[in-house]
Every structure is written in structure tokens, then in C-alpha cells.
């Protein structure tokens, strides 16, 4: 297929790479052109200077940028993707953004005879590199049927959750659960260390019981060693929790723990941890 990929960050760069490796004809765009040039060299692909030019003639345009405002700029700006897309093409957005912006993009896409899918991902940088992301999709069934087999090049689970915004709402559930889980893990590990236990042994043992989780399996050792210079950045998590808290005000759900953990992450930012992995919550307990 003729495809475009907009936004070659930590996630987008390897995701676009999987599409090229699968034999699709891929044109990329990145705001910082050097990265697009590097991608095109790595994958013998093409890059263009604007989203509109990259999107020209593509059957599906993928994008993975930062937040709501970035989605609006890259999709609807004067040089945005919508300005270049051909009738009937689909924009699939992998950015973690609000459900509101997803609905807004779908409305704009429909008015131009285009399709739109909100398709946030979970699985982190490793998931993007290994092609094993979980992709939660919102939008029309007919667009999903076209895009789903293509997203499978980097997604091990690609699921349509409902109408526009449903992918983003599902990702919010993921982040709400993670916030409480990581704080629980931090408290448990900190307790184990202060109780004089071998915390790595504790993590290994209870990881085979009911407290098992991806976070415990993949982050306990680095939390004990206080290594945070990798992974999913605290800045991104605060952006995501902000989206969750705003949505919760709308649908009247109580998020007391997520709100508290959001404040803990603000304290991690204050001590210079904006780019640290989200497991850095333990730093507040280890060094109050
Ligand atoms: N990293 C993870 O583990 C992870 C996991 C799940 C979901 N996500 C989500 O995936 C999205 C991307 O994350 P990432 O880690 O790939 O971020 P990143 O490395 O910071 O990359 C962001 C990309 O978006 C581009 N961009 C941002 N704002 C733009 C704008 N206004 N106009 C044009 N391009 C713009 C950046 O261009 P430049 O190169 O010019 O800066 C860059 O290519 C975020 O919504 C994040 O929450 C990330």
C-alpha cells in the first residue's frame, strides 16, 4: 500500500520502519527534518517537508506526535495532513490524546470525505521496536477493516473499541490503572528494603503470585537499583493523567489515587526527573 507516517519520535521511527520492512511504499515527515532524512536513509524511503506533501496519494496516513495541540497542528494546519490527503484515505492517529480531539478530527475528516481512527498504543519503546504494541482503536468499522492489517506490522493486539474517541478512552483506563499500580509497587519495594529484606528476592518470589504485573516483572530490579534513565517519561505520564482527570470530571468518575499520583509525579519533575521512567515514583520514598 502507499502509506505515510508523520512524527518519527521514539515510537514513530520504529513503527514506520516496520511498515517499510513489510514492503509498503512509505513516505515520512518529521518536524525536525534531520530525523526524517535519517529514517529515509535507514529504510531507503522518501521524506517530505510537510505533513500535506507526505500524505499526498497515501491510502493510509499514520501519525504519532505529542499532545492534542500537536495532533491539531499536524492534521489540520495549512500544511497539515488533511490538506494533502486524497478522497477516501484514512488518518490513523497513534498519539495519546484526548477523546475530544479524536471526535473533532473525525468530524473534520468526514467533512473532507476522509476516514479517521484514534489508535493510541501501549507497550512502550520496546513494543514499538519489537513490533509488539497493543493498539486500542476508535472510529468507523470500514476504516478499521482497512487499517487493521497494516497496524498488525507493529501491533500484536489491534482492537476496535467503539466509535471515535473509544481508543483514547481505553488508553485512559490503562494509564489510570498504571498510576496506582506503580505507586503500590514503589511502596512495597521501599518497605522491603527498609525491612531489611533482599528486595530483588522478594520481587522474584511475589512475582510468581497474585501481585504479579508487567511493571513488577520489568521494573522491580531497576527501581531497587534506582535507575530511571530510560522508558516512559514522567512528562508524558503527567500529560496522560491530565487527560484522564479532565475526562473524569466530564463523566463524573472519582479518581482519587490517580489525582494523588499525578501530584507525586509533579514532585519527581521538580527534582529533575521529567525524562525519567514512570517507575521513578520510588525516588520520593527512598529520598523523601
Ligand atoms: N514513549 C513511549 O514509551 C510511549 C508509549 C505509549 C504512548 N506514547 C505516546 O506516543 C506519542 C509519541 O511519543 P514518543 O515517545 O514517540 O515522543 P517523542 O519521542 O517526543 O516524539 C514526538 C514526535 O512528535 C513530533 N511532534 C511533536 N509535536 C509536533 C508538532 N506540533 N508538529 C510536528 N511534529 C511534532 C516530534 O517532532 P520533532 O522530532 O521535531 O520533535 C517527534 O517526531 C505521545 O503521545 C506519547 O504519549 C509514548
Coordinates of C-alpha atoms and ligand atoms in Angstrom, one line a residue:
X1 CA 0.0 0.0 0.0
X2 CA 1.0 3.6 -0.3
X3 CA 1.4 4.9 3.2
X4 CA 2.6 8.0 5.0
X5 CA 4.0 8.3 8.6
X6 CA 4.1 11.6 10.4
X7 CA 6.2 12.0 13.6
X8 CA 9.3 10.0 13.9
X9 CA 9.9 10.1 17.6
X10 CA 10.8 7.3 20.0
X11 CA 7.7 5.5 18.9
X12 CA 7.0 6.7 15.3
X13 CA 10.5 6.0 14.0
X14 CA 10.5 2.2 14.6
X15 CA 6.7 1.9 13.8
X16 CA 7.3 3.5 10.4
X17 CA 10.3 1.2 9.9
X18 CA 8.1 -1.9 10.3
X19 CA 5.8 -0.7 7.5
X20 CA 8.8 -0.2 5.2
X21 CA 10.3 -3.6 6.1
X22 CA 6.9 -5.2 5.3
X23 CA 7.2 -3.9 1.7
X24 CA 4.8 -0.9 1.8
X25 CA 5.6 2.2 -0.1
X26 CA 6.2 4.7 2.8
X27 CA 6.7 8.4 2.8
X28 CA 7.6 10.1 6.1
X29 CA 7.5 13.6 7.6
X30 CA 9.2 14.8 10.8
X31 CA 9.2 18.4 12.1
X32 CA 12.9 18.2 12.7
X33 CA 13.9 17.2 9.1
X34 CA 17.2 15.6 10.1
X35 CA 15.3 12.7 11.7
X36 CA 13.2 12.2 8.5
X37 CA 16.4 12.2 6.4
X38 CA 18.0 9.6 8.7
X39 CA 14.8 7.4 8.5
X40 CA 14.8 7.7 4.7
X41 CA 18.4 6.6 4.6
X42 CA 17.9 3.7 7.0
X43 CA 14.9 2.4 5.1
X44 CA 15.5 3.5 1.6
X45 CA 12.3 5.5 1.8
X46 CA 11.2 9.1 1.0
X47 CA 10.6 12.1 3.2
X48 CA 8.8 15.3 2.6
X49 CA 9.0 18.8 4.1
X50 CA 5.3 19.0 5.3
X51 CA 2.5 16.6 6.5
X52 CA 0.4 17.6 3.5
X53 CA 3.2 16.7 1.0
X54 CA 4.0 13.4 2.8
X55 CA 0.3 12.5 2.8
X56 CA -0.3 13.1 -0.9
X57 CA -1.6 10.0 -2.6
X58 CA -1.4 7.8 0.5
X59 CA -4.1 5.2 1.2
X60 CA -3.5 5.5 5.0
X61 CA -1.6 8.2 6.8
X62 CA -0.3 7.3 10.3
X63 CA 0.8 9.8 12.8
X64 CA 2.4 9.7 16.3
X65 CA 3.1 13.1 17.8
X66 CA 2.9 14.6 21.3
X67 CA -0.4 16.0 22.6
X68 CA -3.8 17.4 21.5
X69 CA -2.3 20.7 20.1
X70 CA 0.3 18.7 18.1
X71 CA -2.5 16.5 16.6
X72 CA -4.4 19.6 15.5
X73 CA -1.3 21.2 14.0
X74 CA -0.2 18.1 12.1
X75 CA -3.6 17.1 10.9
X76 CA -5.5 20.4 10.2
X77 CA -2.8 23.1 9.8
X78 CA -2.5 24.8 6.4
X79 CA 0.3 22.3 5.6
X80 CA -1.4 19.6 7.6
X81 CA -2.2 16.0 6.5
X82 CA -5.9 16.7 5.7
X83 CA -4.7 19.3 3.1
X84 CA -2.8 16.7 1.1
X85 CA -4.9 13.5 1.5
X86 CA -6.8 12.1 -1.4
X87 CA -10.6 11.4 -1.0
X88 CA -11.3 8.1 0.9
X89 CA -7.9 8.0 2.6
X90 CA -7.7 7.3 6.3
X91 CA -5.7 9.2 9.0
X92 CA -4.8 6.8 11.9
X93 CA -3.5 8.7 14.9
X94 CA -1.3 6.8 17.4
X95 CA -0.8 9.9 19.6
X96 CA -2.1 9.6 23.2
X97 CA -4.5 12.5 23.2
X98 CA -8.0 13.3 24.5
X99 CA -11.2 11.7 23.3
X100 CA -12.5 15.2 22.5
X101 CA -9.7 15.8 19.9
X102 CA -10.4 12.4 18.4
X103 CA -14.0 13.3 17.9
X104 CA -13.1 16.7 16.5
X105 CA -10.6 15.1 14.0
X106 CA -13.2 12.6 12.9
X107 CA -15.7 15.4 12.2
X108 CA -13.2 17.3 10.2
X109 CA -12.1 14.2 8.3
X110 CA -15.7 13.3 7.4
X111 CA -16.4 16.8 6.1
X112 CA -13.5 16.3 3.7
X113 CA -14.5 12.8 2.6
X114 CA -11.7 11.1 4.7
X115 CA -11.6 8.5 7.4
X116 CA -10.2 8.9 10.9
X117 CA -9.1 6.4 13.6
X118 CA -7.8 7.3 17.1
X119 CA -5.3 4.5 17.8
X120 CA -3.2 5.1 20.9
X121 CA -0.7 2.4 21.8
X122 CA 0.7 0.7 24.8
X123 CA 3.9 -1.3 25.1
X124 CA 6.5 1.5 25.1
X125 CA 9.6 1.9 23.1
X126 CA 10.4 -1.8 23.3
X127 CA 7.0 -2.7 22.0
X128 CA 7.4 -0.3 19.1
X129 CA 10.9 -1.7 18.2
X130 CA 9.8 -5.3 18.5
X131 CA 6.5 -4.7 16.7
X132 CA 4.5 -5.9 19.7
X133 CA 2.3 -2.9 20.6
X134 CA -1.2 -3.1 22.0
X135 CA -3.4 -0.8 19.8
X136 CA -6.7 0.5 21.1
X137 CA -8.8 1.9 18.2
X138 CA -11.8 4.2 18.0
X139 CA -13.7 5.0 14.8
X140 CA -15.7 3.6 11.9
X141 CA -15.7 -0.1 11.2
X142 CA -15.0 0.3 7.5
X143 CA -11.8 2.4 8.2
X144 CA -10.7 -0.1 10.9
X145 CA -11.0 -3.0 8.5
X146 CA -8.7 -1.3 6.0
X147 CA -6.1 -0.1 8.6
X148 CA -6.1 -3.1 11.0
X149 CA -3.9 -5.5 8.8
X150 CA -1.4 -2.7 8.3
X151 CA -1.2 -1.8 12.0
X152 CA -0.5 -5.5 12.7
X153 CA 3.0 -5.0 11.4
X154 CA 3.8 -3.3 14.7
X155 CA 0.8 -4.4 16.8
X156 CA 0.3 -7.8 18.4
X157 CA -3.2 -6.8 19.5
X158 CA -5.2 -4.4 17.4
X159 CA -8.8 -4.0 18.7
X160 CA -11.7 -1.7 17.7
X161 CA -13.2 -0.4 20.9
X162 CA -16.1 1.6 19.5
X163 CA -16.8 5.0 17.9
X164 CA -14.3 7.9 17.6
X165 CA -12.6 8.6 21.0
X166 CA -13.1 5.0 22.3
X167 CA -9.4 4.2 21.6
X168 CA -8.3 7.2 23.7
X169 CA -10.8 6.3 26.5
X170 CA -9.4 2.8 26.6
X171 CA -5.8 4.2 26.9
X172 CA -7.0 6.4 29.7
X173 CA -8.2 3.3 31.6
X174 CA -4.7 1.9 31.1
X175 CA -3.0 5.0 32.5
X176 CA -5.4 5.2 35.5
X177 CA -4.5 1.6 36.4
X178 CA -0.8 2.1 35.9
X179 CA -0.7 5.2 38.2
X180 CA -2.0 3.3 41.2
X181 CA 0.0 0.1 40.4
X182 CA 3.4 1.9 40.1
X183 CA 2.8 3.7 43.4
X184 CA 1.9 0.4 45.1
X185 CA 5.0 -1.2 43.7
X186 CA 7.1 1.7 44.9
X187 CA 5.6 1.5 48.4
X188 CA 6.1 -2.3 48.6
X189 CA 9.7 -2.2 47.3
X190 CA 10.7 0.7 49.6
X191 CA 9.1 -1.2 52.5
X192 CA 11.0 -4.4 51.7
X193 CA 14.3 -2.5 51.6
X194 CA 13.6 -0.8 54.9
X195 CA 12.5 -4.1 56.5
X196 CA 16.0 -5.5 55.7
X197 CA 14.8 -8.0 53.2
X198 CA 16.6 -8.8 49.9
X199 CA 14.2 -6.7 47.7
X200 CA 15.2 -8.5 44.5
X201 CA 14.5 -11.9 46.0
X202 CA 11.1 -10.5 47.3
X203 CA 10.2 -9.3 43.8
X204 CA 11.2 -12.6 42.3
X205 CA 9.1 -14.6 44.8
X206 CA 5.9 -12.5 44.8
X207 CA 6.1 -12.0 41.1
X208 CA 5.0 -15.7 40.9
X209 CA 1.9 -14.9 43.0
X210 CA -1.1 -12.7 42.9
X211 CA 1.0 -9.5 42.9
X212 CA 2.5 -10.3 39.5
X213 CA 2.3 -7.5 36.9
X214 CA 4.2 -6.3 33.8
X215 CA 5.6 -3.4 36.0
X216 CA 6.8 -5.8 38.7
X217 CA 8.4 -8.1 36.1
X218 CA 10.1 -5.4 34.1
X219 CA 10.7 -2.5 36.6
X220 CA 11.4 -4.0 40.1
X221 CA 15.1 -4.5 39.6
X222 CA 15.7 -1.0 38.1
X223 CA 13.6 0.5 40.9
X224 CA 15.7 -1.2 43.5
X225 CA 18.9 -0.1 41.7
X226 CA 17.3 3.4 41.3
X227 CA 17.9 3.5 37.6
X228 CA 15.4 5.7 35.8
X229 CA 17.2 7.0 32.7
X230 CA 15.0 5.1 30.1
X231 CA 11.4 4.1 29.4
X232 CA 8.2 6.1 29.6
X233 CA 8.9 9.7 30.6
X234 CA 7.2 11.3 33.6
X235 CA 6.4 14.3 31.4
X236 CA 4.3 12.1 29.1
X237 CA 2.6 10.4 32.1
X238 CA 1.6 13.8 33.5
X239 CA 0.2 14.7 30.1
X240 CA -1.8 11.5 30.1
X241 CA -3.0 11.8 33.7
X242 CA -4.1 15.4 32.9
X243 CA -6.2 13.9 30.0
X244 CA -7.7 11.3 32.4
X245 CA -8.6 13.8 35.1
X246 CA -10.3 16.1 32.6
X247 CA -12.3 13.2 31.2
X248 CA -13.2 12.1 34.7
X249 CA -14.6 15.5 35.5
X250 CA -16.9 15.1 32.5
X251 CA -18.1 11.6 33.2
X252 CA -18.1 12.1 37.0
X253 CA -15.8 9.2 37.9
X254 CA -13.8 9.5 41.1
X255 CA -10.0 9.2 40.5
X256 CA -8.6 9.9 44.0
X257 CA -5.5 7.7 43.6
X258 CA -4.7 8.9 40.0
X259 CA -5.0 12.5 41.2
X260 CA -2.7 11.9 44.1
X261 CA -0.1 10.1 42.0
X262 CA -0.2 12.9 39.4
X263 CA 0.9 15.2 42.3
X264 CA 3.7 12.8 43.2
X265 CA 4.9 12.9 39.5
X266 CA 4.9 16.7 39.8
X267 CA 7.4 16.3 42.7
X268 CA 9.5 14.0 40.6
X269 CA 9.6 16.7 37.9
X270 CA 10.6 19.3 40.5
X271 CA 13.6 17.1 41.4
X272 CA 14.8 17.0 37.7
X273 CA 13.0 13.7 36.7
X274 CA 10.9 15.0 33.8
X275 CA 12.5 12.5 31.4
X276 CA 12.9 9.7 34.0
X277 CA 10.8 6.5 33.6
X278 CA 7.5 6.4 35.5
X279 CA 8.9 3.9 37.9
X280 CA 10.9 6.8 39.5
X281 CA 8.0 7.3 41.9
X282 CA 10.0 5.2 44.3
X283 CA 12.6 8.0 44.4
X284 CA 10.2 10.1 46.5
X285 CA 10.0 7.4 49.1
X286 CA 13.7 6.5 49.0
X287 CA 14.8 10.1 49.3
X288 CA 11.8 12.0 50.8
Ligands
LIG1 N1 7.5 6.7 24.5 C1 6.6 5.8 25.0 O1 7.0 4.8 25.7 C2 5.1 5.9 24.6 C3 4.3 4.8 24.9 C4 3.0 4.8 24.6 C5 2.5 6.0 24.0 N2 3.3 7.1 23.8 C6 2.7 8.3 23.2 O2 3.1 8.4 21.8 C7 3.3 9.7 21.4 C8 4.7 9.9 20.9 O3 5.6 9.6 21.9 P1 7.2 9.5 21.7 O4 7.8 8.9 22.9 O5 7.4 8.9 20.3 O6 7.5 11.1 21.7 P2 8.8 11.8 21.1 O7 10.0 10.9 21.0 O8 8.9 13.1 21.9 O9 8.4 12.2 19.6 C9 7.3 13.1 19.3 C10 7.2 13.3 17.8 O10 6.2 14.2 17.5 C11 6.7 15.3 16.7 N3 6.0 16.5 17.1 C12 5.6 16.9 18.3 N4 4.9 18.0 18.3 C13 4.8 18.3 16.9 C14 4.2 19.4 16.2 N5 3.5 20.3 16.9 N6 4.4 19.4 14.9 C15 5.0 18.5 14.3 N7 5.6 17.4 14.9 C16 5.5 17.3 16.2 C17 8.2 15.3 17.1 O11 8.9 16.0 16.2 P3 10.4 16.5 16.5 O12 11.3 15.4 16.2 O13 10.7 17.7 15.6 O14 10.5 16.9 17.9 C18 8.5 13.8 17.2 O15 8.7 13.3 15.9 C19 2.9 10.6 22.7 O16 1.6 11.0 22.6 C20 3.1 9.6 23.8 O17 2.3 9.9 25.0 C21 4.6 7.0 24.1

